[in-house]
Steps between C-alpha positions, in 0.01 A plus 500: 500500500694737275859381548617781273385760753668320788822455302511877450448542874785258576734701276398813688569333833845392383600845378342755736202378704246763606435523876134401461325297228135399490394206280127466435405139426117489495468143366759325724723398210676165506786465555465784747702819436663474844626146432620597152687807625644319802636208297635730228683720749641199682638355174624831358855631509403831664559347847190666641361390837131421450237396751142386432234568767138384492281754679223246549698342783594829670227593746707718734802726463712245687422219255566736209841605638597138563390397152717769338810427708466122461472534121800734477723280714348166386444420866266211583314546830527209742403403855754515781524272803234698685257464209523864392547604140846622409570764237788693357713672762786745495720608784483868405123517466266373773122490510490607138135396447356749748497816288562625149830669592645184651382302199683736262819455704453123487443518123833682457679237708330215312591661170869527597499143628345365181748687282789345695360148470408517131807704401297755307632839402503783750213704352275204415132588482255367759174424322194421714207337313168531685216296346129524591555852629125566505497309831717770663217749445291293743759371748789751512399824327743705712801317352418562134671840489817390690540200271481722191774725645743237630767642267488827694486327840807295410709812441702662780654846448715646785400844627652800324653643817736202519680620189612322183751288692210284623368420152631144542205441733260546212328169413242413242326173420362499143158356582236455231148415617270324252129468578305238303125516539176409325353834612607832341725739685224756550316251725807410707676834540418690822290812487783713637759610247808363675564205267725535198367465149585151374638383171178345363479177304174332400515134397302438183238227504614161383403386155375152423838403361683614816259316728513178298881519487512533878266203547704290256808572712324323788483171306526252663294647785699501822335303779598545863608175656581167342430410142221266608282806569462550125181326388637409159867540421449388138300817439825697534706297258742733312357395165164653598638851550395627151146377565513667842556839335190442284303411811613820673381710207155337516490540880597869478224572245241316710600681822535849350143615594565400861872532585841543338698483822806277436466337843137406432586369155789293641264352760240416236760358260638269768151368576365473142802391297492127600133479400571673168781261407351183648359364168855507364631328814234232466647415158849489653395269778310269265804480269724420797271216608499359147879528489541315828267225378698462176830482691366221719384299197829546315728411790298210639511372852851349496677784318593818693322818418668771293725739679356795683668744261340340195163494671525868593606586147194325358280682748644836395433415136133447585473845658436737212298817459154472345457634145413866460159411360411328831574803719160668428335188643697541824412869517130431438493232772675738742269797439186294563598447865695823549222717643395231746849468648609864466283649774602271792866511400515876453314567826729249679196312633685183397874445496683406185609167648145407600380593152770286341417203724130526412582536131735200502225276638268578207515293180651652188541407133787429266572767243572241230149358536332840465743602226425205274363573153131421573506693828661808346251486212213519749665785690568700187145444382358618831722809496423591140123438513293802594288445812216692337469236228503196725310644795691260724828673577787250511271201535361345187256266671147620440354399836802625696566172685877513447509867593295439814753248629779760490312787666400546861140561605569871561639542148205316345257720692697807387470384137123463542484852646704630204266327253195656668671841495570466127151389392274686744435874463643701788160657575359156590747414776286641780191314379685171444715502816311738731414389852197585712522638853529149648815439298341243267547529125185593313319218322264499203640810330333613183722452199462640154681426180838665474735558212533785253240609250589482134290807422173542314402283208384622161131474608554730806477226759779446754721206412585220744787560743821304461582295812808613687653153479522542123652847524785383721621608844490859621769667709449561871686669786689327778272660760193343340670160476589504871142593592347213299768260625419597859130434444579156353731413790228584752236290321700213353831496689616253762321693774301818544782752488473872555606675177696753710724217620614402151873556453535729201869420470436127462227565244735720298768228508252242369378749239857560384552128451179477295624791288827316441300194394311732260164397639448868585665786311593845620383796292682833497791568737696184579724636777238553767250284686245715680129570481539694174630202303275372222479125440331258261413132542593249227341187644211343307156431641556123516809538718340757732185288527702191592678697775166622635354151487794368705417759768132397507331798332358581158684765299197582284313626811765772540510614138284790385480350152523124561632265234218283371 
């Protein structure tokens, strides 16, 4: 949210507020413009009377009138002895919620009453903030024009024939109506030209810095209810706040292709932050256990333990931030599982609390163990080594046994499909994976030598073709990979599955994780994942063959140019 724009609007409201202002907020900025304006006007010295009305809860004209009056007078509806709801009442105005004229009279009386209670100046401005005004277009379209012209309806001028001696009857309530909507004014304004032209203000989209600053202001995350509802209170230790800002920057970059809504990011940060920081907490908890064991040995059984203050001080000394060089390891560990957890959390198919409970039950690791010198040497070597040279991705084991233990069956089958896509010509897919009318894959296909010719020799005869396995992997499209993967699932999966029933979203999530592990690389545009993406497999034949052998089929039977 551009606070500079709203600060200019607040200055305008303090000096000379226009009768009608329209604020266009297409991205639902946080904090909301209505809350920011309402709190600023309440705390200002202009002594304005402001009221904030949410149009989402106003389904009828009666509920809208009651919401406005209750906000102006700060009246809290209650139930009387007979069980009926009570509302604001005035002896001079009765049945004020029946029509627009009676409501305007009640608004004048409520305005005078509020001025007397608060002790504001005589000509204090009445500012009405309506948020989510796009709902009025559906529920109460007939009231849009009267609400924009409340300043005129709140003015009473005595007839001219009464003469100037009756000018004391002239009354005017300085009402300023502010509409805040995610839809533009041209979509909300009625077709008839009876509404006044508003003072327009369009809220600029939030930058990454503004969004991250807003999310940092929510640290620690507020939880409704008791403190025991928080899965891990140590994750919100004040010393971790600098690391929390780093986490928010990584989360914002990862979520940018899907959403930048501050509410969605706050929901995801609350669910994912404890898992991100848990390796650090594991070090804290291990150090605390070692400290308690040392205290027991030093004091002995007969001597009293150290005071609680000294014990707490020692515990606080153990709680330190990890070194800056260890933060990339936390980020890498977080991004590997991000795409798997993003979809259910963003779609709200699982609550944040349920996700945290499931995450807390899973084992984790200590950052100090992974950050030791030998471990970091292996990580740096795997990150600096080109996958094209090793042919194994992040795994250095030639037969892929260690890599197989860390990958699910679906991911291993996807790697085999990627290997076939890289080393088989695209024109051979129909012959290799075609099915006859009965739905059975063809058997006994003729196969000829593949590879690329080196040209003619000096004696005019055609030279031998170089096998494709020696030339390296070719690139392939995502559409072709999904087709070959579907054929492999039908033939060698857990059961005979219809390829049309394969969840493309789940396959893309698994493919993204394989890309992050650098077993498959993305060629060309890196900000899109559709059927036009070009990929390349970096797994060697030994690893792909071991995966195929685990799933009870021979990889060489599916290769156009088999490895001898």
